PDB file of C-alpha atoms and ligand atoms in Angstrom:
ATOM      1  CA  MET P   1     117.563 113.705 105.643  1.00 68.00           C
ATOM      2  CA  GLY P   2     118.850 110.867 103.446  1.00 75.00           C
ATOM      3  CA  THR P   3     121.998 110.273 101.460  1.00 86.00           C
ATOM      4  CA  ARG P   4     120.183 110.567  98.142  1.00 95.00           C
ATOM      5  CA  ILE P   5     117.268 112.489  96.701  1.00 97.00           C
ATOM      6  CA  ASP P   6     116.021 111.872  93.184  1.00 98.00           C
ATOM      7  CA  ILE P   7     113.863 114.037  90.977  1.00 98.00           C
ATOM      8  CA  ALA P   8     111.561 112.112  88.633  1.00 98.00           C
ATOM      9  CA  PRO P   9     109.987 114.236  85.886  1.00 98.00           C
ATOM     10  CA  SER P  10     106.559 112.931  84.883  1.00 98.00           C
ATOM     11  CA  ILE P  11     106.012 112.933  81.121  1.00 98.00           C
ATOM     12  CA  LEU P  12     102.272 113.484  81.642  1.00 98.00           C
ATOM     13  CA  ALA P  13     102.857 117.206  81.159  1.00 98.00           C
ATOM     14  CA  ALA P  14     105.185 116.734  78.158  1.00 98.00           C
ATOM     15  CA  ASP P  15     104.404 117.199  74.476  1.00 97.00           C
ATOM     16  CA  PHE P  16     103.615 113.604  73.432  1.00 97.00           C
ATOM     17  CA  SER P  17     104.154 114.367  69.757  1.00 97.00           C
ATOM     18  CA  ARG P  18     107.839 115.040  70.525  1.00 98.00           C
ATOM     19  CA  LEU P  19     108.349 112.696  73.424  1.00 98.00           C
ATOM     20  CA  ALA P  20     111.945 111.621  72.686  1.00 98.00           C
ATOM     21  CA  ASP P  21     113.076 115.273  72.505  1.00 98.00           C
ATOM     22  CA  GLU P  22     111.229 116.139  75.692  1.00 98.00           C
ATOM     23  CA  ILE P  23     112.881 113.248  77.520  1.00 98.00           C
ATOM     24  CA  LYS P  24     116.345 114.197  76.205  1.00 98.00           C
ATOM     25  CA  LYS P  25     115.908 117.676  77.685  1.00 98.00           C
ATOM     26  CA  VAL P  26     115.556 116.362  81.218  1.00 98.00           C
ATOM     27  CA  GLU P  27     118.041 113.534  80.736  1.00 98.00           C
ATOM     28  CA  ASN P  28     120.714 116.007  79.625  1.00 98.00           C
ATOM     29  CA  ALA P  29     119.851 118.295  82.530  1.00 97.00           C
ATOM     30  CA  GLY P  30     120.549 115.483  85.010  1.00 97.00           C
ATOM     31  CA  ALA P  31     117.165 113.924  85.735  1.00 97.00           C
ATOM     32  CA  ASP P  32     117.511 110.818  87.846  1.00 92.00           C
ATOM     33  CA  ILE P  33     114.395 108.826  87.024  1.00 98.00           C
ATOM     34  CA  LEU P  34     111.593 109.174  84.469  1.00 99.00           C
ATOM     35  CA  HIS P  35     108.070 108.804  85.874  1.00 99.00           C
ATOM     36  CA  LEU P  36     105.508 107.223  83.522  1.00 99.00           C
ATOM     37  CA  ASP P  37     101.813 107.487  84.419  1.00 99.00           C
ATOM     38  CA  VAL P  38      99.669 104.610  83.189  1.00 99.00           C
ATOM     39  CA  MET P  39      95.903 105.225  83.470  1.00 98.00           C
ATOM     40  CA  ASP P  40      93.073 102.947  82.382  1.00 98.00           C
ATOM     41  CA  GLY P  41      89.903 105.044  82.530  1.00 98.00           C
ATOM     42  CA  HIS P  42      88.570 102.790  85.323  1.00 98.00           C
ATOM     43  CA  PHE P  43      90.775 103.190  88.374  1.00 98.00           C
ATOM     44  CA  VAL P  44      91.113 106.856  87.433  1.00 98.00           C
ATOM     45  CA  PRO P  45      88.941 108.931  85.086  1.00 98.00           C
ATOM     46  CA  ASN P  46      91.640 109.360  82.449  1.00 98.00           C
ATOM     47  CA  ILE P  47      93.485 107.212  79.884  1.00 98.00           C
ATOM     48  CA  THR P  48      97.167 107.541  79.020  1.00 98.00           C
ATOM     49  CA  ILE P  49      99.772 105.077  77.805  1.00 98.00           C
ATOM     50  CA  GLY P  50     100.357 101.315  77.840  1.00 98.00           C
ATOM     51  CA  PRO P  51     103.242  98.874  77.365  1.00 98.00           C
ATOM     52  CA  PRO P  52     104.014  99.707  73.686  1.00 98.00           C
ATOM     53  CA  VAL P  53     104.730 103.342  74.539  1.00 98.00           C
ATOM     54  CA  VAL P  54     106.852 102.311  77.538  1.00 98.00           C
ATOM     55  CA  ALA P  55     108.827  99.986  75.217  1.00 98.00           C
ATOM     56  CA  SER P  56     109.440 102.849  72.761  1.00 98.00           C
ATOM     57  CA  ILE P  57     110.555 105.159  75.560  1.00 98.00           C
ATOM     58  CA  ARG P  58     112.886 102.414  76.791  1.00 98.00           C
ATOM     59  CA  LYS P  59     114.707 102.581  73.448  1.00 98.00           C
ATOM     60  CA  SER P  60     115.127 106.342  73.573  1.00 97.00           C
ATOM     61  CA  THR P  61     116.558 106.910  77.071  1.00 98.00           C
ATOM     62  CA  ARG P  62     118.947 105.443  79.621  1.00 98.00           C
ATOM     63  CA  LEU P  63     116.996 106.904  82.551  1.00 98.00           C
ATOM     64  CA  LEU P  64     115.412 104.515  85.045  1.00 98.00           C
ATOM     65  CA  LEU P  65     111.757 104.059  84.109  1.00 99.00           C
ATOM     66  CA  ASP P  66     109.387 104.385  87.059  1.00 99.00           C
ATOM     67  CA  VAL P  67     106.001 103.057  85.934  1.00 99.00           C
ATOM     68  CA  HIS P  68     103.077 104.209  88.088  1.00 99.00           C
ATOM     69  CA  LEU P  69     100.121 101.919  87.376  1.00 99.00           C
ATOM     70  CA  MET P  70      96.835 103.700  88.008  1.00 99.00           C
ATOM     71  CA  ILE P  71      94.849 100.741  86.689  1.00 98.00           C
ATOM     72  CA  GLU P  72      92.416  98.140  87.988  1.00 98.00           C
ATOM     73  CA  ARG P  73      93.769  94.594  88.256  1.00 97.00           C
ATOM     74  CA  PRO P  74      97.387  95.650  87.802  1.00 98.00           C
ATOM     75  CA  GLU P  75      98.496  92.050  88.381  1.00 97.00           C
ATOM     76  CA  TYR P  76      97.279  91.122  84.890  1.00 98.00           C
ATOM     77  CA  TYR P  77      99.668  93.590  83.254  1.00 98.00           C
ATOM     78  CA  LEU P  78     102.868  93.300  85.294  1.00 98.00           C
ATOM     79  CA  GLU P  79     104.600  90.988  82.835  1.00 98.00           C
ATOM     80  CA  ASP P  80     103.830  93.285  79.907  1.00 98.00           C
ATOM     81  CA  PHE P  81     105.332  96.291  81.658  1.00 99.00           C
ATOM     82  CA  ILE P  82     108.371  94.324  82.794  1.00 99.00           C
ATOM     83  CA  ARG P  83     108.935  93.160  79.217  1.00 98.00           C
ATOM     84  CA  ALA P  84     108.527  96.744  78.040  1.00 98.00           C
ATOM     85  CA  GLY P  85     111.504  97.717  80.214  1.00 98.00           C
ATOM     86  CA  ALA P  86     110.102  99.116  83.475  1.00 99.00           C
ATOM     87  CA  ASP P  87     112.741  99.402  86.224  1.00 98.00           C
ATOM     88  CA  TRP P  88     110.394 100.499  88.991  1.00 99.00           C
ATOM     89  CA  ILE P  89     106.709  99.547  89.142  1.00 99.00           C
ATOM     90  CA  SER P  90     104.088 100.714  91.613  1.00 99.00           C
ATOM     91  CA  VAL P  91     100.556  99.389  91.901  1.00 99.00           C
ATOM     92  CA  HIS P  92      97.807 101.054  93.903  1.00 99.00           C
ATOM     93  CA  VAL P  93      96.831  99.299  97.130  1.00 98.00           C
ATOM     94  CA  GLU P  94      93.212 100.272  96.346  1.00 98.00           C
ATOM     95  CA  ALA P  95      93.365  98.316  93.051  1.00 98.00           C
ATOM     96  CA  ASP P  96      95.273  95.160  93.964  1.00 98.00           C
ATOM     97  CA  ARG P  97      93.708  92.529  96.246  1.00 95.00           C
ATOM     98  CA  HIS P  98      96.861  90.434  96.351  1.00 97.00           C
ATOM     99  CA  LEU P  99      99.632  92.810  97.225  1.00 98.00           C
ATOM    100  CA  ASP P 100     101.869  90.173  98.771  1.00 98.00           C
ATOM    101  CA  ARG P 101     101.780  88.139  95.566  1.00 98.00           C
ATOM    102  CA  THR P 102     102.329  91.193  93.348  1.00 98.00           C
ATOM    103  CA  LEU P 103     105.296  92.470  95.329  1.00 98.00           C
ATOM    104  CA  ASN P 104     106.955  89.064  95.397  1.00 98.00           C
ATOM    105  CA  PHE P 105     106.416  88.709  91.657  1.00 98.00           C
ATOM    106  CA  LEU P 106     108.006  92.100  90.957  1.00 98.00           C
ATOM    107  CA  LYS P 107     111.003  91.334  93.155  1.00 98.00           C
ATOM    108  CA  GLU P 108     111.508  87.900  91.615  1.00 98.00           C
ATOM    109  CA  ASN P 109     111.643  89.638  88.262  1.00 98.00           C
ATOM    110  CA  GLY P 110     114.273  92.126  89.368  1.00 98.00           C
ATOM    111  CA  VAL P 111     111.913  95.098  89.437  1.00 98.00           C
ATOM    112  CA  PHE P 112     112.063  97.771  92.175  1.00 98.00           C
ATOM    113  CA  ALA P 113     108.690  97.113  93.802  1.00 99.00           C
ATOM    114  CA  GLY P 114     106.369  99.806  95.097  1.00 99.00           C
ATOM    115  CA  VAL P 115     102.855 100.512  96.248  1.00 99.00           C
ATOM    116  CA  ALA P 116     100.998 103.782  95.734  1.00 99.00           C
ATOM    117  CA  LEU P 117      98.496 105.211  98.216  1.00 99.00           C
ATOM    118  CA  ASN P 118      95.684 107.606  97.392  1.00 99.00           C
ATOM    119  CA  PRO P 119      95.392 110.606  99.731  1.00 98.00           C
ATOM    120  CA  ALA P 120      92.453 108.965 101.576  1.00 98.00           C
ATOM    121  CA  THR P 121      94.225 105.623 102.076  1.00 98.00           C
ATOM    122  CA  PRO P 122      95.991 105.163 105.418  1.00 98.00           C
ATOM    123  CA  LEU P 123      99.607 104.090 105.650  1.00 98.00           C
ATOM    124  CA  GLY P 124      98.470 101.256 107.913  1.00 98.00           C
ATOM    125  CA  SER P 125      97.172  99.409 104.846  1.00 98.00           C
ATOM    126  CA  LEU P 126     100.822  98.516 104.163  1.00 98.00           C
ATOM    127  CA  ASP P 127     101.686  97.190 107.643  1.00 98.00           C
ATOM    128  CA  GLU P 128     101.843  93.548 106.567  1.00 98.00           C
ATOM    129  CA  VAL P 129     103.939  94.115 103.435  1.00 98.00           C
ATOM    130  CA  LEU P 130     106.397  96.771 104.638  1.00 98.00           C
ATOM    131  CA  HIS P 131     109.275  94.287 104.505  1.00 98.00           C
ATOM    132  CA  LEU P 132     108.622  93.631 100.799  1.00 98.00           C
ATOM    133  CA  LEU P 133     108.560  97.239  99.668  1.00 98.00           C
ATOM    134  CA  ASP P 134     111.383  98.952  97.806  1.00 98.00           C
ATOM    135  CA  PHE P 135     109.353 102.159  97.750  1.00 98.00           C
ATOM    136  CA  VAL P 136     106.035 103.671  98.751  1.00 99.00           C
ATOM    137  CA  LEU P 137     104.460 106.255  96.460  1.00 99.00           C
ATOM    138  CA  ILE P 138     102.470 108.679  98.551  1.00 99.00           C
ATOM    139  CA  MET P 139     100.003 110.503  96.305  1.00 99.00           C
ATOM    140  CA  THR P 140      99.837 114.157  97.212  1.00 99.00           C
ATOM    141  CA  VAL P 141      96.858 114.731  94.859  1.00 99.00           C
ATOM    142  CA  ASN P 142      94.012 112.424  93.870  1.00 98.00           C
ATOM    143  CA  PRO P 143      95.429 110.473  90.917  1.00 98.00           C
ATOM    144  CA  GLY P 144      94.156 110.979  87.383  1.00 98.00           C
ATOM    145  CA  PHE P 145      95.430 114.315  86.161  1.00 98.00           C
ATOM    146  CA  GLY P 146      98.485 116.503  86.134  1.00 98.00           C
ATOM    147  CA  GLY P 147      98.412 120.111  87.253  1.00 98.00           C
ATOM    148  CA  GLN P 148      96.316 119.629  90.412  1.00 98.00           C
ATOM    149  CA  LYS P 149      96.819 121.363  93.726  1.00 98.00           C
ATOM    150  CA  PHE P 150      98.987 119.723  96.397  1.00 99.00           C
ATOM    151  CA  ILE P 151      96.927 118.318  99.325  1.00 98.00           C
ATOM    152  CA  PRO P 152      98.657 119.445 102.568  1.00 98.00           C
ATOM    153  CA  SER P 153      97.132 116.715 104.786  1.00 98.00           C
ATOM    154  CA  THR P 154      99.352 114.172 102.979  1.00 98.00           C
ATOM    155  CA  LEU P 155     102.422 115.637 104.699  1.00 98.00           C
ATOM    156  CA  GLU P 156     101.574 113.786 107.896  1.00 98.00           C
ATOM    157  CA  LYS P 157     101.563 110.467 106.012  1.00 98.00           C
ATOM    158  CA  ILE P 158     105.033 111.226 104.661  1.00 98.00           C
ATOM    159  CA  ARG P 159     106.241 112.020 108.193  1.00 98.00           C
ATOM    160  CA  LYS P 160     104.768 108.763 109.531  1.00 98.00           C
ATOM    161  CA  LEU P 161     106.554 106.721 106.873  1.00 98.00           C
ATOM    162  CA  LYS P 162     109.778 108.600 107.576  1.00 98.00           C
ATOM    163  CA  ARG P 163     109.457 107.714 111.272  1.00 98.00           C
ATOM    164  CA  LEU P 164     109.041 104.036 110.316  1.00 98.00           C
ATOM    165  CA  ALA P 165     112.190 104.334 108.209  1.00 98.00           C
ATOM    166  CA  GLN P 166     114.070 105.911 111.105  1.00 97.00           C
ATOM    167  CA  SER P 167     113.048 103.062 113.401  1.00 96.00           C
ATOM    168  CA  ASP P 168     114.158 100.539 110.764  1.00 96.00           C
ATOM    169  CA  ALA P 169     110.626  99.110 110.435  1.00 97.00           C
ATOM    170  CA  TYR P 170     110.733 100.284 106.813  1.00 98.00           C
ATOM    171  CA  ARG P 171     113.822 100.227 104.614  1.00 97.00           C
ATOM    172  CA  GLY P 172     112.515 101.452 101.285  1.00 98.00           C
ATOM    173  CA  ARG P 173     112.317 104.852  99.656  1.00 98.00           C
ATOM    174  CA  ILE P 174     109.618 107.521 100.017  1.00 98.00           C
ATOM    175  CA  GLU P 175     108.254 108.846  96.729  1.00 99.00           C
ATOM    176  CA  VAL P 176     105.739 111.682  96.481  1.00 99.00           C
ATOM    177  CA  ASP P 177     103.625 112.576  93.473  1.00 99.00           C
ATOM    178  CA  GLY P 178     101.245 115.390  92.612  1.00 98.00           C
ATOM    179  CA  GLY P 179     101.189 119.169  92.774  1.00 98.00           C
ATOM    180  CA  ILE P 180     104.855 119.520  93.672  1.00 98.00           C
ATOM    181  CA  ASP P 181     106.870 122.468  92.390  1.00 98.00           C
ATOM    182  CA  ALA P 182     109.885 124.570  93.352  1.00 98.00           C
ATOM    183  CA  GLY P 183     107.660 126.560  95.726  1.00 98.00           C
ATOM    184  CA  ASN P 184     106.515 123.653  97.911  1.00 98.00           C
ATOM    185  CA  VAL P 185     109.121 120.920  97.352  1.00 98.00           C
ATOM    186  CA  SER P 186     110.875 121.902 100.604  1.00 98.00           C
ATOM    187  CA  LYS P 187     107.738 120.908 102.528  1.00 98.00           C
ATOM    188  CA  VAL P 188     107.769 117.317 101.252  1.00 98.00           C
ATOM    189  CA  LEU P 189     111.550 117.116 101.676  1.00 98.00           C
ATOM    190  CA  ASP P 190     111.234 118.372 105.267  1.00 98.00           C
ATOM    191  CA  ALA P 191     108.593 115.691 105.864  1.00 98.00           C
ATOM    192  CA  GLY P 192     110.982 112.994 104.641  1.00 98.00           C
ATOM    193  CA  ALA P 193     110.358 112.344 100.933  1.00 98.00           C
ATOM    194  CA  ASP P 194     113.384 111.271  98.888  1.00 98.00           C
ATOM    195  CA  VAL P 195     111.950 110.699  95.387  1.00 98.00           C
ATOM    196  CA  ILE P 196     110.108 113.720  94.014  1.00 98.00           C
ATOM    197  CA  VAL P 197     107.784 113.382  91.024  1.00 98.00           C
ATOM    198  CA  ALA P 198     107.000 116.591  89.148  1.00 98.00           C
ATOM    199  CA  GLY P 199     105.030 116.932  85.931  1.00 98.00           C
ATOM    200  CA  SER P 200     103.746 120.421  85.213  1.00 98.00           C
ATOM    201  CA  ALA P 201     106.477 122.009  87.331  1.00 98.00           C
ATOM    202  CA  ILE P 202     109.013 120.626  84.821  1.00 98.00           C
ATOM    203  CA  PHE P 203     107.471 119.787  81.438  1.00 98.00           C
ATOM    204  CA  GLY P 204     104.801 122.447  81.825  1.00 97.00           C
ATOM    205  CA  ARG P 205     107.475 125.138  81.933  1.00 98.00           C
ATOM    206  CA  GLU P 206     109.012 126.990  79.021  1.00 97.00           C
ATOM    207  CA  ASP P 207     112.438 125.669  79.980  1.00 98.00           C
ATOM    208  CA  ALA P 208     112.097 122.146  81.396  1.00 98.00           C
ATOM    209  CA  ALA P 209     115.848 121.744  81.922  1.00 98.00           C
ATOM    210  CA  GLN P 210     116.036 124.938  83.977  1.00 98.00           C
ATOM    211  CA  ALA P 211     112.996 123.922  86.038  1.00 98.00           C
ATOM    212  CA  LEU P 212     114.569 120.549  86.784  1.00 98.00           C
ATOM    213  CA  LEU P 213     117.881 122.139  87.773  1.00 98.00           C
ATOM    214  CA  GLU P 214     116.077 124.457  90.179  1.00 98.00           C
ATOM    215  CA  MET P 215     114.352 121.517  91.894  1.00 98.00           C
ATOM    216  CA  LYS P 216     117.654 119.637  92.056  1.00 97.00           C
ATOM    217  CA  ARG P 217     119.303 122.683  93.601  1.00 97.00           C
ATOM    218  CA  ILE P 218     116.659 122.903  96.342  1.00 98.00           C
ATOM    219  CA  SER P 219     116.716 119.167  97.065  1.00 97.00           C
ATOM    220  CA  GLY P 220     120.529 119.212  97.199  1.00 95.00           C
ATOM    221  CA  ARG P 221     120.235 121.000 100.562  1.00 94.00           C
ATOM    222  CA  TYR P 222     118.540 117.932 101.997  1.00 95.00           C
ATOM    223  CA  ILE P 223     121.212 115.410 101.078  1.00 91.00           C
ATOM    224  CA  LYS P 224     123.296 114.200 103.984  1.00 83.00           C
ATOM    225  CA  ILE P 225     126.940 113.654 103.074  1.00 80.00           C
ATOM    226  CA  PRO P 226     127.975 110.292 104.540  1.00 76.00           C
ATOM    227  CA  GLU P 227     130.707 110.601 107.170  1.00 75.00           C
ATOM    228  CA  THR P 228     134.002 109.091 106.163  1.00 69.00           C
ATOM    229  CA  VAL P 229     136.002 107.038 108.634  1.00 60.00           C
TER     230      VAL P 229
HETATM  231  C1  DX5 T   1      98.729 112.150  88.712  1.00 69.51           C
HETATM  232  C2  DX5 T   1     100.011 111.491  88.302  1.00 69.51           C
HETATM  233  C3  DX5 T   1     101.216 112.347  88.460  1.00 69.51           C
HETATM  234  C4  DX5 T   1     101.182 113.590  87.607  1.00 69.51           C
HETATM  235  C5  DX5 T   1     101.805 114.669  88.419  1.00 69.51           C
HETATM  236  O1  DX5 T   1      97.713 111.240  88.742  1.00 69.51           O
HETATM  237  O2  DX5 T   1     100.244 110.304  89.029  1.00 69.51           O
HETATM  238  O3  DX5 T   1     102.415 111.638  88.255  1.00 69.51           O
HETATM  239  O4  DX5 T   1     101.894 113.487  86.409  1.00 69.51           O
HETATM  240  O5  DX5 T   1     101.644 115.864  87.743  1.00 69.51           O
HETATM  241  P1  DX5 T   1     101.829 117.253  88.480  1.00 69.51           P
HETATM  242  O6  DX5 T   1     103.278 117.303  88.938  1.00 69.51           O
HETATM  243  O7  DX5 T   1     101.524 118.225  87.413  1.00 69.51           O
HETATM  244  O8  DX5 T   1     100.884 117.294  89.615  1.00 69.51           O
HETATM  245 ZN1   ZN T   2     102.331 109.412  88.891  1.00 69.51          ZN
END
């Protein structure tokens, strides 16, 4: 249990022809962070948005922009996404051969720096960079598409990272992404996640604001109120 839990709607399930309106819906309903999925057709078998769209979104919302780079050679594009207004950036460990350099670069540029792990990638791949991480994005589906089914074996990875956080070996946040909805969000919260990405469970619903509020209500039970002295 942490002192803060954030819900990050993913626009992947939104109506892209009315993106500003879609974003306003969740911003007005109290979304904390906006999750933007960048796909290149190489690292994942799908193509989405690039820096120009992120820059346009930046102008239409005050939400923190969490840019999830599902692209090969992410190091070539970091500057573009920073210039476009990304607040958080995650690269995939499977796609970046120079994680230490990437994470230092992000931090030097004032970006909240994260690494994403595919379901088949062990947490141990981050052992040597744990001290540099502001967040780890644990994929709970195989990246590439919205609306997939949550993979239960990823819960153990969330628990492991939570244990590292409890022992102070890791001081960053624990973000989860893929197949999460009001029906299973308690499972990832129980395991230790504190940033919850949800696409179809929010923008795929008739009433996105209501869906977000429901997830915020459930996650509210997991927030520890700090003791006052
Ligand atoms: C999947 C993306 C996710 C996606 C989640 O590759 O990284 O952020 O939008 O969508 P849902 O919540 O529908 O699984
Ligand atoms: Zn994502």
